[in-house]
Coordinates of C-alpha atoms and ligand atoms in Angstrom, one line a residue:
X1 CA -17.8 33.8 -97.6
X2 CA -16.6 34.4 -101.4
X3 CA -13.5 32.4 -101.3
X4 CA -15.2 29.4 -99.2
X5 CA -18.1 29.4 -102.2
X6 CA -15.7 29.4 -104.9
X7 CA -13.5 26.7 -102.9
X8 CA -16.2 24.1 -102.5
X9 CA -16.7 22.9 -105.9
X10 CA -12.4 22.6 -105.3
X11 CA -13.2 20.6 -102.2
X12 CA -15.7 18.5 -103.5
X13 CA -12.8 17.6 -106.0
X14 CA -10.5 17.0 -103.0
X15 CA -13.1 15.0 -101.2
X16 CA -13.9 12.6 -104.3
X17 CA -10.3 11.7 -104.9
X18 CA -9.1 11.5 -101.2
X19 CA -10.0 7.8 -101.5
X20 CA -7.5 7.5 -104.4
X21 CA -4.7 9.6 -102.5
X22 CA -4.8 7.2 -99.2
X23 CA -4.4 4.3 -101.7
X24 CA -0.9 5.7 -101.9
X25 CA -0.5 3.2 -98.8
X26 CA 0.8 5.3 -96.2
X27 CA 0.4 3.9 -93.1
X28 CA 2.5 5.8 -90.8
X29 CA -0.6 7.1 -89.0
X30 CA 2.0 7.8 -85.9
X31 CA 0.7 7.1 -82.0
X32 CA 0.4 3.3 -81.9
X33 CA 1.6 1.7 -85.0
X34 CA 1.4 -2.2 -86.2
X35 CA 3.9 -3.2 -83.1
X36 CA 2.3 -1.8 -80.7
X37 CA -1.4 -2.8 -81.6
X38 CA -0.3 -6.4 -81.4
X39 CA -0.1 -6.2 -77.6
X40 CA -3.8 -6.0 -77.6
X41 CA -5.1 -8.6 -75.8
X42 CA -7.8 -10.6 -77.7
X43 CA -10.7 -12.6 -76.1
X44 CA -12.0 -9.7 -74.1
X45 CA -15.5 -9.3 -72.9
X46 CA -16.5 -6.0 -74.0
X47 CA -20.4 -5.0 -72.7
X48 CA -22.1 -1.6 -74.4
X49 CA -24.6 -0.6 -71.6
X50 CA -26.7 2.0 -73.5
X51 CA -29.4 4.6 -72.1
X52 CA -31.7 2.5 -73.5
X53 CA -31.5 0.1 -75.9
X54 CA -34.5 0.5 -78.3
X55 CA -33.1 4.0 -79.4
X56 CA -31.7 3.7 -82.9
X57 CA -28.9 6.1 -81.9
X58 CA -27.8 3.3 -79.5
X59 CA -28.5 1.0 -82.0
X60 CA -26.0 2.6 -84.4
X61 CA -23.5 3.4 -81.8
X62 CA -22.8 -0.1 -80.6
X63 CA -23.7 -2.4 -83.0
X64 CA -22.5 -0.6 -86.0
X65 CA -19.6 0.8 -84.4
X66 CA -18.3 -0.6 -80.9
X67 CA -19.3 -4.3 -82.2
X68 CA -17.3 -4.1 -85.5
X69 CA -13.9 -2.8 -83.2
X70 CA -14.9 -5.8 -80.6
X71 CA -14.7 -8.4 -83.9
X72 CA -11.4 -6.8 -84.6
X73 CA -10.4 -7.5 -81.4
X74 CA -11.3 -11.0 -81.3
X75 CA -13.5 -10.0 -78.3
X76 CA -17.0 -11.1 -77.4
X77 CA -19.2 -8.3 -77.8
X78 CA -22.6 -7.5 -75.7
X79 CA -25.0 -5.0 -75.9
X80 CA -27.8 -4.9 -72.5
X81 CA -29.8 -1.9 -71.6
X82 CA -32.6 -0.7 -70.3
X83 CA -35.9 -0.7 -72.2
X84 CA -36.2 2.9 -70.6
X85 CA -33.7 5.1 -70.0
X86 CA -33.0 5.1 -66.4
X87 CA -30.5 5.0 -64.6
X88 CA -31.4 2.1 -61.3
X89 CA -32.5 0.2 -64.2
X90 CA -28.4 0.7 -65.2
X91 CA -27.2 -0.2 -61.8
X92 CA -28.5 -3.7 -61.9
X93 CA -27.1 -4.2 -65.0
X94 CA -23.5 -2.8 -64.2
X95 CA -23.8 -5.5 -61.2
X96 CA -24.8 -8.3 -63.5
X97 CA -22.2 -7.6 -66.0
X98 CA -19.4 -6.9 -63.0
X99 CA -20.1 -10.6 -62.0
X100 CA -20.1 -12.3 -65.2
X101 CA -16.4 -11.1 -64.8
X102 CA -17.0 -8.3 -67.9
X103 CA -13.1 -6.4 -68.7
X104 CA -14.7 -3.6 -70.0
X105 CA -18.1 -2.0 -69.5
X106 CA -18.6 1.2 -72.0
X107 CA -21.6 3.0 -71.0
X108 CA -23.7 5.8 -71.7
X109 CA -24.8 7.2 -68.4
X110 CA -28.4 7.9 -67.6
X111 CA -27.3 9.9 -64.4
X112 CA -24.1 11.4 -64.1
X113 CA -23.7 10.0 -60.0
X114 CA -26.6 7.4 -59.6
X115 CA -24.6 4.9 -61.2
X116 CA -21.2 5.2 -60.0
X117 CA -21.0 3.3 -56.9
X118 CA -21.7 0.0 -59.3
X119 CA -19.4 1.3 -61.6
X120 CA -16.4 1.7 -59.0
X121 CA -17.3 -1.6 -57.7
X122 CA -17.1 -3.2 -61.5
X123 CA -13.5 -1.5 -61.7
X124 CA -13.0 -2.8 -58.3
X125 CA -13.9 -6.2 -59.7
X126 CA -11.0 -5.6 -62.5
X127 CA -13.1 -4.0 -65.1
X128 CA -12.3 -1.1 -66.7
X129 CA -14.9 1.7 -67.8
X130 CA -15.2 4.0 -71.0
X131 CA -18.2 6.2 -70.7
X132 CA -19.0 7.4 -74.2
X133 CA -22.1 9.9 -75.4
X134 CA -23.0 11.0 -71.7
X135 CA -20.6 11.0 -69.0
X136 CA -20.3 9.9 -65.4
X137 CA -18.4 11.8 -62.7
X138 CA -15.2 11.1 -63.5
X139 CA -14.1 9.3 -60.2
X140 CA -16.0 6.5 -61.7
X141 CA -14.9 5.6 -64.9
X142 CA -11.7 5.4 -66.3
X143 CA -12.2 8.0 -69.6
X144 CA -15.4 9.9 -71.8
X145 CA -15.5 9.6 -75.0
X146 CA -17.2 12.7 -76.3
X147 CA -19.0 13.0 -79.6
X148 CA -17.8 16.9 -80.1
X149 CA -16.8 19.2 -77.2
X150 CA -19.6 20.3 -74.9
X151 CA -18.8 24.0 -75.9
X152 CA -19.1 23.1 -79.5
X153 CA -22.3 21.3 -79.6
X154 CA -23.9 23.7 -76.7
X155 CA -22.2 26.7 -78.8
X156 CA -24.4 25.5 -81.7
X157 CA -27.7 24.6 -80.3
X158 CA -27.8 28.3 -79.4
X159 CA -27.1 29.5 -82.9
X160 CA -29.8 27.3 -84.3
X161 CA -32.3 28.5 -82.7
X162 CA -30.8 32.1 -83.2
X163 CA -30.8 31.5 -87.7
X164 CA -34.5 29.9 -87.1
X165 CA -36.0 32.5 -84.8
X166 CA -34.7 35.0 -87.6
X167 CA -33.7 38.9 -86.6
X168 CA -37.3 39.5 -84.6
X169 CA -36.0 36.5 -82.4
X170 CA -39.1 35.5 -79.8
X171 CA -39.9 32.6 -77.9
X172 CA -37.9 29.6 -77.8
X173 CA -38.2 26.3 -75.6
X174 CA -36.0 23.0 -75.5
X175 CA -37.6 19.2 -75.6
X176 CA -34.6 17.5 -74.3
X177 CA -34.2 13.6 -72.9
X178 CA -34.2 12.9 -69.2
X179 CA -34.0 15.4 -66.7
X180 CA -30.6 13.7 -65.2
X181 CA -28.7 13.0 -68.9
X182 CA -25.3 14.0 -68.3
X183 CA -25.0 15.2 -71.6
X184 CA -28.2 17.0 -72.4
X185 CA -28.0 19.1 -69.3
X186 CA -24.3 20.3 -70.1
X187 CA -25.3 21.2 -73.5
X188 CA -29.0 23.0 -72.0
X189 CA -26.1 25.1 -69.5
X190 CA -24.0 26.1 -72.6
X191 CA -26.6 26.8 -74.5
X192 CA -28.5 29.0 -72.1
X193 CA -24.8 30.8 -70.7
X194 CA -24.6 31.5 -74.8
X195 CA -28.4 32.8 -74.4
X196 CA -27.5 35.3 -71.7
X197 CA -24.9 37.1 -74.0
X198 CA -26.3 40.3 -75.5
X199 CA -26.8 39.0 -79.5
X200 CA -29.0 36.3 -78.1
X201 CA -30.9 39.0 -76.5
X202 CA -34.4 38.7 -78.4
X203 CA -34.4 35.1 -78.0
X204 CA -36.5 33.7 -74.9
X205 CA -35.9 30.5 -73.5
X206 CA -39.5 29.8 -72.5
X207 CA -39.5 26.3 -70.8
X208 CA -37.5 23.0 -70.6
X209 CA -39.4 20.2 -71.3
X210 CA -38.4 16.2 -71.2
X211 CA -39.4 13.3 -73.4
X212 CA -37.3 10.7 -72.0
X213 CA -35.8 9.5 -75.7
X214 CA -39.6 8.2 -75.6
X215 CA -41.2 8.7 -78.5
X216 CA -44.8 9.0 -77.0
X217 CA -44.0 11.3 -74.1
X218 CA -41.5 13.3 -76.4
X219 CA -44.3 14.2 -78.9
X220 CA -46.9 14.8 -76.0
X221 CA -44.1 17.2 -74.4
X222 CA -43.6 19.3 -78.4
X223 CA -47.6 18.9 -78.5
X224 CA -47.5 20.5 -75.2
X225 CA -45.0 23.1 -75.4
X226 CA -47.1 24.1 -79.1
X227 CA -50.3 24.2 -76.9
X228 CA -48.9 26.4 -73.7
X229 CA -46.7 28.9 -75.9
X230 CA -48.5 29.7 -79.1
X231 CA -45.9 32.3 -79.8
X232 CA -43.2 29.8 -79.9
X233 CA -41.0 30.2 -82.6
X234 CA -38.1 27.4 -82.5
X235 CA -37.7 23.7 -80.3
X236 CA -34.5 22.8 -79.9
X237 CA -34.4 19.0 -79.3
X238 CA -31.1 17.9 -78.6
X239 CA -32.0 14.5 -78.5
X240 CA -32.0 12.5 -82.0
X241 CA -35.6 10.9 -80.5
X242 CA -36.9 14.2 -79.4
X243 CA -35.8 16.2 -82.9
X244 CA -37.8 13.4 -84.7
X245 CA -40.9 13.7 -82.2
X246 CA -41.3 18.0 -82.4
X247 CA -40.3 17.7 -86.3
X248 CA -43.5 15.4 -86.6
X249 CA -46.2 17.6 -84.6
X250 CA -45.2 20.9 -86.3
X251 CA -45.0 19.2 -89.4
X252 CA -48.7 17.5 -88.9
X253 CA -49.9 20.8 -87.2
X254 CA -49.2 22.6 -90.8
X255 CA -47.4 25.3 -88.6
X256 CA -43.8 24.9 -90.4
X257 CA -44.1 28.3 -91.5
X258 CA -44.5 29.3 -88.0
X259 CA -42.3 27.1 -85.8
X260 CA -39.0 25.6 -86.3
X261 CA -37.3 22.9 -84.8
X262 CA -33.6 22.2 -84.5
X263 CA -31.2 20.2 -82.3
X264 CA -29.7 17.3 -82.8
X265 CA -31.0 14.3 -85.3
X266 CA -30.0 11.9 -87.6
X267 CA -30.1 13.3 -91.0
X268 CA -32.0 9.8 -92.6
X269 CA -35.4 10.7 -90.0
X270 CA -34.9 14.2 -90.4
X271 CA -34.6 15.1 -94.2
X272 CA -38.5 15.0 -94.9
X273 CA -38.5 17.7 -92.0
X274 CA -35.6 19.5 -94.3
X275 CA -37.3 19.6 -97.2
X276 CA -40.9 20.8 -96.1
X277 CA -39.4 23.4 -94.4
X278 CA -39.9 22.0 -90.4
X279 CA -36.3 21.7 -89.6
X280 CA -33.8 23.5 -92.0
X281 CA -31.1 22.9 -90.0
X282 CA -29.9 20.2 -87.4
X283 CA -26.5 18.5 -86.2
X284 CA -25.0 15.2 -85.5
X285 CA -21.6 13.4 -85.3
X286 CA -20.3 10.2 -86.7
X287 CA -23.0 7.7 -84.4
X288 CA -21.5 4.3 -85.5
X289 CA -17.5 6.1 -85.2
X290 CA -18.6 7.2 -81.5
X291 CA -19.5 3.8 -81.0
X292 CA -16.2 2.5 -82.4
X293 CA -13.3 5.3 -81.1
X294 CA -14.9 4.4 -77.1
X295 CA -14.4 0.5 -77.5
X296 CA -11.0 1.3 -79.1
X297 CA -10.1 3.1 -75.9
X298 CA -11.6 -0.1 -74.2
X299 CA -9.0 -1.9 -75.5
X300 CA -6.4 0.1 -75.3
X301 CA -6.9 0.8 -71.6
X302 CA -7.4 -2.6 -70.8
X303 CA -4.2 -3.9 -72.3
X304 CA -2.1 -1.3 -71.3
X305 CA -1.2 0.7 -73.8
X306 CA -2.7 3.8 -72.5
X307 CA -3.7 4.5 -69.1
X308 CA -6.3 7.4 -69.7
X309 CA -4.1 10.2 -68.1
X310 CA -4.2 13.7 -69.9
X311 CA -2.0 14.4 -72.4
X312 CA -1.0 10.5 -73.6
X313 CA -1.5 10.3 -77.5
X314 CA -3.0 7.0 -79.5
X315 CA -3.8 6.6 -83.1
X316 CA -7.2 4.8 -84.1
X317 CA -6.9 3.6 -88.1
X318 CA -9.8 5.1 -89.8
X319 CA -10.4 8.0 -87.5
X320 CA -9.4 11.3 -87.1
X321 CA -7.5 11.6 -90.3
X322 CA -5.2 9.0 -88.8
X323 CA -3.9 11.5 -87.0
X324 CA -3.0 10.8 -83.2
X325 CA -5.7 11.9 -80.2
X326 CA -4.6 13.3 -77.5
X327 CA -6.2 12.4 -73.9
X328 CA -7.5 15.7 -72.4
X329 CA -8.2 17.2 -69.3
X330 CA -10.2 14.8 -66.8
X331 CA -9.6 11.5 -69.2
X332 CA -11.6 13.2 -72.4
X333 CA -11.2 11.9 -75.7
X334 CA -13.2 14.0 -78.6
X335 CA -14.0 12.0 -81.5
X336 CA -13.8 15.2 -83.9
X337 CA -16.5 18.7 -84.6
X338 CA -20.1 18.0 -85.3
X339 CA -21.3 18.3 -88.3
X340 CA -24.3 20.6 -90.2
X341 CA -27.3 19.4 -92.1
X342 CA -29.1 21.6 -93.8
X343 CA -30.5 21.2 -97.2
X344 CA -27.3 21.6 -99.0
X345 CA -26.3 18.3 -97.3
X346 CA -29.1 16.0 -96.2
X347 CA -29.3 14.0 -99.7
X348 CA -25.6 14.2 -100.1
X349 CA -23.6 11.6 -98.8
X350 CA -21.0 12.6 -96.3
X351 CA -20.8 15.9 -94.6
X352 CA -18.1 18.0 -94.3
X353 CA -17.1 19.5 -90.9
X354 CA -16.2 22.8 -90.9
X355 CA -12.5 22.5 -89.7
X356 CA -11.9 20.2 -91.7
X357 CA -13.2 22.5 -94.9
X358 CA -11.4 25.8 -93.8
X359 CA -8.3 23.7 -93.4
X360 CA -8.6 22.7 -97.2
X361 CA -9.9 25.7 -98.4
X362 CA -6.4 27.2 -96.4
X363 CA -4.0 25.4 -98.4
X364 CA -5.6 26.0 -101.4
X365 CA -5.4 29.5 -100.6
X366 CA -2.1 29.6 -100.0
X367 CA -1.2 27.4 -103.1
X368 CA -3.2 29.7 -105.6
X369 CA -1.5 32.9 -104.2
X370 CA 2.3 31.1 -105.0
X371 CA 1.1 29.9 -108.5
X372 CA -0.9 32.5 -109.5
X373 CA -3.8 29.9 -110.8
X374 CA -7.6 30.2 -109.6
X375 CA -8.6 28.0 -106.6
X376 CA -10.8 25.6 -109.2
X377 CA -7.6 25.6 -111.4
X378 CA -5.1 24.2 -108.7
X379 CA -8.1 21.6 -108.1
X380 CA -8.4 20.5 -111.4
X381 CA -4.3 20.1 -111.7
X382 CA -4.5 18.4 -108.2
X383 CA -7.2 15.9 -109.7
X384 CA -5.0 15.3 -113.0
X385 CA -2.0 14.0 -111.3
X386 CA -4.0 11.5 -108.8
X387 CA -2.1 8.0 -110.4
X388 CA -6.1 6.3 -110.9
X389 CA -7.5 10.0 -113.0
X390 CA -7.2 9.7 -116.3
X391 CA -10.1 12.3 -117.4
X392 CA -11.5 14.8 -115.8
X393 CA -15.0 15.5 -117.5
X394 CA -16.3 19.3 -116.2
X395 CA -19.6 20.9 -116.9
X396 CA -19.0 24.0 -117.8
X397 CA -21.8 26.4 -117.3
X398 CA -20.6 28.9 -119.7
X399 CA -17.6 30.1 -122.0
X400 CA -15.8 31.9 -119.5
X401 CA -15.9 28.9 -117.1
X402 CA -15.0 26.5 -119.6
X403 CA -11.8 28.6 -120.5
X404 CA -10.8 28.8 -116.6
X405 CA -11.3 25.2 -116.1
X406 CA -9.0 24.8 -119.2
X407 CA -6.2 26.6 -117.6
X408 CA -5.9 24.4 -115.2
X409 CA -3.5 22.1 -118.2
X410 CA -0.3 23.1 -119.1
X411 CA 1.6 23.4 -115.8
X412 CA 1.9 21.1 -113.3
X413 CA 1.6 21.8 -109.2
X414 CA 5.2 20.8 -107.5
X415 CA 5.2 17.7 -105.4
X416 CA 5.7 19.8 -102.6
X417 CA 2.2 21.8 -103.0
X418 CA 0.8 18.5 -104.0
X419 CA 1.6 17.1 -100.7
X420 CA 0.2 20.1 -98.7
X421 CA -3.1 19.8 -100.6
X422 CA -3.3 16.0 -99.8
X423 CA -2.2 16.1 -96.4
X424 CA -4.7 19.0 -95.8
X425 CA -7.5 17.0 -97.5
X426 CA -7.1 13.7 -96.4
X427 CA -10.2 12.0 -95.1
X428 CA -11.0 9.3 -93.2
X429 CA -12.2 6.0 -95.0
X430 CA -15.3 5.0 -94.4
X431 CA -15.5 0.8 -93.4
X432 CA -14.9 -1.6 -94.6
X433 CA -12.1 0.3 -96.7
X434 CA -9.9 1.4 -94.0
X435 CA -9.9 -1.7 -92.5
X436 CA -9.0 -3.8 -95.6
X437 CA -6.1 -1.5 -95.6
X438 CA -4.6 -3.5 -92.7
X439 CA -4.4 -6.3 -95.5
X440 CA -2.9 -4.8 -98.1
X441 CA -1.6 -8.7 -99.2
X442 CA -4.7 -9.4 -99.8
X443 CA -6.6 -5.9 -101.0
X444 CA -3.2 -4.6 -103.0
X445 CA -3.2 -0.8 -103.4
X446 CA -4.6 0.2 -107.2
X447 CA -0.8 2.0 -108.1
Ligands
RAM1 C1 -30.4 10.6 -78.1 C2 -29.7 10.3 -76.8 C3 -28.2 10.5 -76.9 C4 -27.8 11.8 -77.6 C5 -28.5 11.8 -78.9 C6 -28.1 13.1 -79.7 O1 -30.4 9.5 -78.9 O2 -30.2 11.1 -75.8 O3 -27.6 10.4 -75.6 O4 -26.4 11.9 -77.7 O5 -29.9 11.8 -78.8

């Protein structure tokens, strides 16, 4: 899209200086502000019971997320898990945690029902439950935190594999986790109701294979699936251990040319994949902010403040553009949209999800059509009036750019449109800054 091209070099203005605009110190945030947040009760114990626990996405989601909130909190954090994904293996320790008196147990479940008679007998015990990455019936826990909607991420697998197969389509087969991950299956059942619709048609979903988040058995299952289907075109892996495992054989088979892999992955394994032309594109979320929103809820359940019933609203600092979340049907939170990695983005720093760019790219829009200025224009003037921008240097790539940036002096944007743009491009700060902004005695504002 033209106006989406010209508005990301805007964007990428928006994005730099966002950190300067939030400095403005406005805390409203809305949901629960400073008064209520001090009826959190501190001294909690807070247990993450992963999958598994030697799977760096666990890794990342409770000790660089869920652990930082539980510090907040005053809490004492744990992390136990199984060495393998299973779900018995989670049942004894659900009943080890339940009788070391634990107030909160935020799991990622292995098996949607295997482990909810411990879990109801854990709340039965007085402990609440968050399940966060991969759900549990919901008579069994007390709310999900999902990373993206099931729809979205399913949604996307499909058109993934869709871009990789390219217009021929062909054969296509999926190296997911366990067979009984709550959240792999409901993204395999999007994905394949997406399949069944008639622009999917030359794609054909070959087989369903399942590496266990194991590395071994995960690269013997994308060896496997390379071996039975030799006209396979695309694995999806929607598993960050499984997209890492395919990307690897194909990649040491010298068949990138031939077969793609896509899914799910962090963007750190994956970007060797990206560049020699394995795995051009792949998703994730925020891992350590998943981590992080579900121990929130934790707290906020167990004190009181919210009682996980559709429709109640709470604000997390930091998240979700401090913008209130709304509990959804069946006790859902969503953290936010997935993001895209592709080789525009792999190397560079944040992504940008695509809500969140459209949203932007809106206002500016709207703001260029009232002013009559360019959308690179209205950024530039945006940029001049931050308080902390003194200079902006550009790189012009010719003449004619050079005199377009230039017109972006000599009028100024109204506060009004100002405000627009920096409530549309507002983003959230990354730690430790949006926490330091809960001392502002101590970490004044710049202006
Ligand atoms: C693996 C796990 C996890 C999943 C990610 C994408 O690490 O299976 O549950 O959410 O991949």
């Amino acid at each position: 899209m033209k106006r989406t091209a010209a508005a990301l070099a805007a964007l990428l203005l928006l994005g730099l200086s966002a950190t300067a605009c939030a400095e403005d110190g406005d805390d409203s945030g809305g949901g629960d502000g400073g008064a209520k947040s001090n009826t959190i009760k501190s001294g909690l114990k807070i247990a993450f019971l992963p999958k598994q626990v030697n799977n760096p996405y666990f890794d990342t989601s409770d000790n660089k997320g869920g652990k930082v909130a539980v510090e907040e909190f005053k809490g004492t954090y744990s992390e136990t898990g199984p060495t393998q994904a299973s779900p018995s293996a989670q049942v004894s320790d659900i009943n080890t945690l339940s009788q070391q008196g634990t107030n909160v147990i935020v799991v990622s479940a292995n098996d949607k029902d295997a482990i909810c008679g411990a879990l109801n007998e854990a709340r039965q015990a007085g402990a609440k439950v968050v399940t966060f990455d991969s759900d549990a019936n919901k008579s069994c826990r007390d709310a999900f935190i999902n990373q993206a909607t099931t729809e979205g991420i399913g949604e996307s697998l499909a058109k993934m594999a869709l871009e990789q197969a390219g217009a021929a389509g062909g054969e296509i087969a999926v190296l997911s986790a366990t067979p009984n991950a709550t959240n792999q299956n409901s993204w395999i059942a999007v994905m394949k109701t997406e399949l069944a619709k008639p622009e999917y048609s030359k794609l054909k979903l070959v087989k369903v294979a399942y590496g266990n988040d194991d590395d071994q058995k995960s690269f013997q299952e994308a060896q496997g699936l390379m071996q039975s289907y030799p006209n396979l075109k695309v694995i999806v892996a929607p598993t960050t251990v499984g997209i890492l495992a395919a990307a690897q054989v194909v990649s040491g088979a010298k068949k990138s040319d031939s077969v793609k892999v896509t899914g799910l992955g962090f963007p750190n394994d994956m970007k060797p994949f990206v560049k020699d032309g394995t795995s051009p594109v792949f998703g994730l979320w925020s891992v350590p902010d998943l981590g992080y929103l579900a121990e929130q809820v934790a707290e906020k359940l167990v004190s009181g403040q919210i009682k996980g019933t559709e429709g109640e609203t709470f604000s997390v600092k930091g998240l979700n553009g401090d913008k209130p979340y709304t509990i959804g049907k069946d006790s859902i939170v969503v953290l936010g949209p997935a993001f895209r990695f592709d080789k525009t983005n792999v190397d560079n720093g944040p992504p940008v999800a695509d809500e969140y760019l459209y949203a932007v790219v809106d206002v500016l829009d709207a703001v260029a059509a009232e002013t009559g200025k360019t959308i690179p224009q209205i950024a530039l003037n945006w940029l001049l009036q931050r308080p902390t921008v003194a200079t902006i240097i550009v790189g012009a790539r010719n003449e004619e750019q050079l005199r377009q940036n230039l017109g972006a002096i000599g009028w100024r944007l109204t506060p009004e449109q100002i405000a627009r743009l920096d409530a549309a491009s507002v983003t959230p700060l990354a730690y430790p800054y949006w926490h330091q902004r809960g001392f502002t005695e101590r970490n004044p504002p710049p202006v």
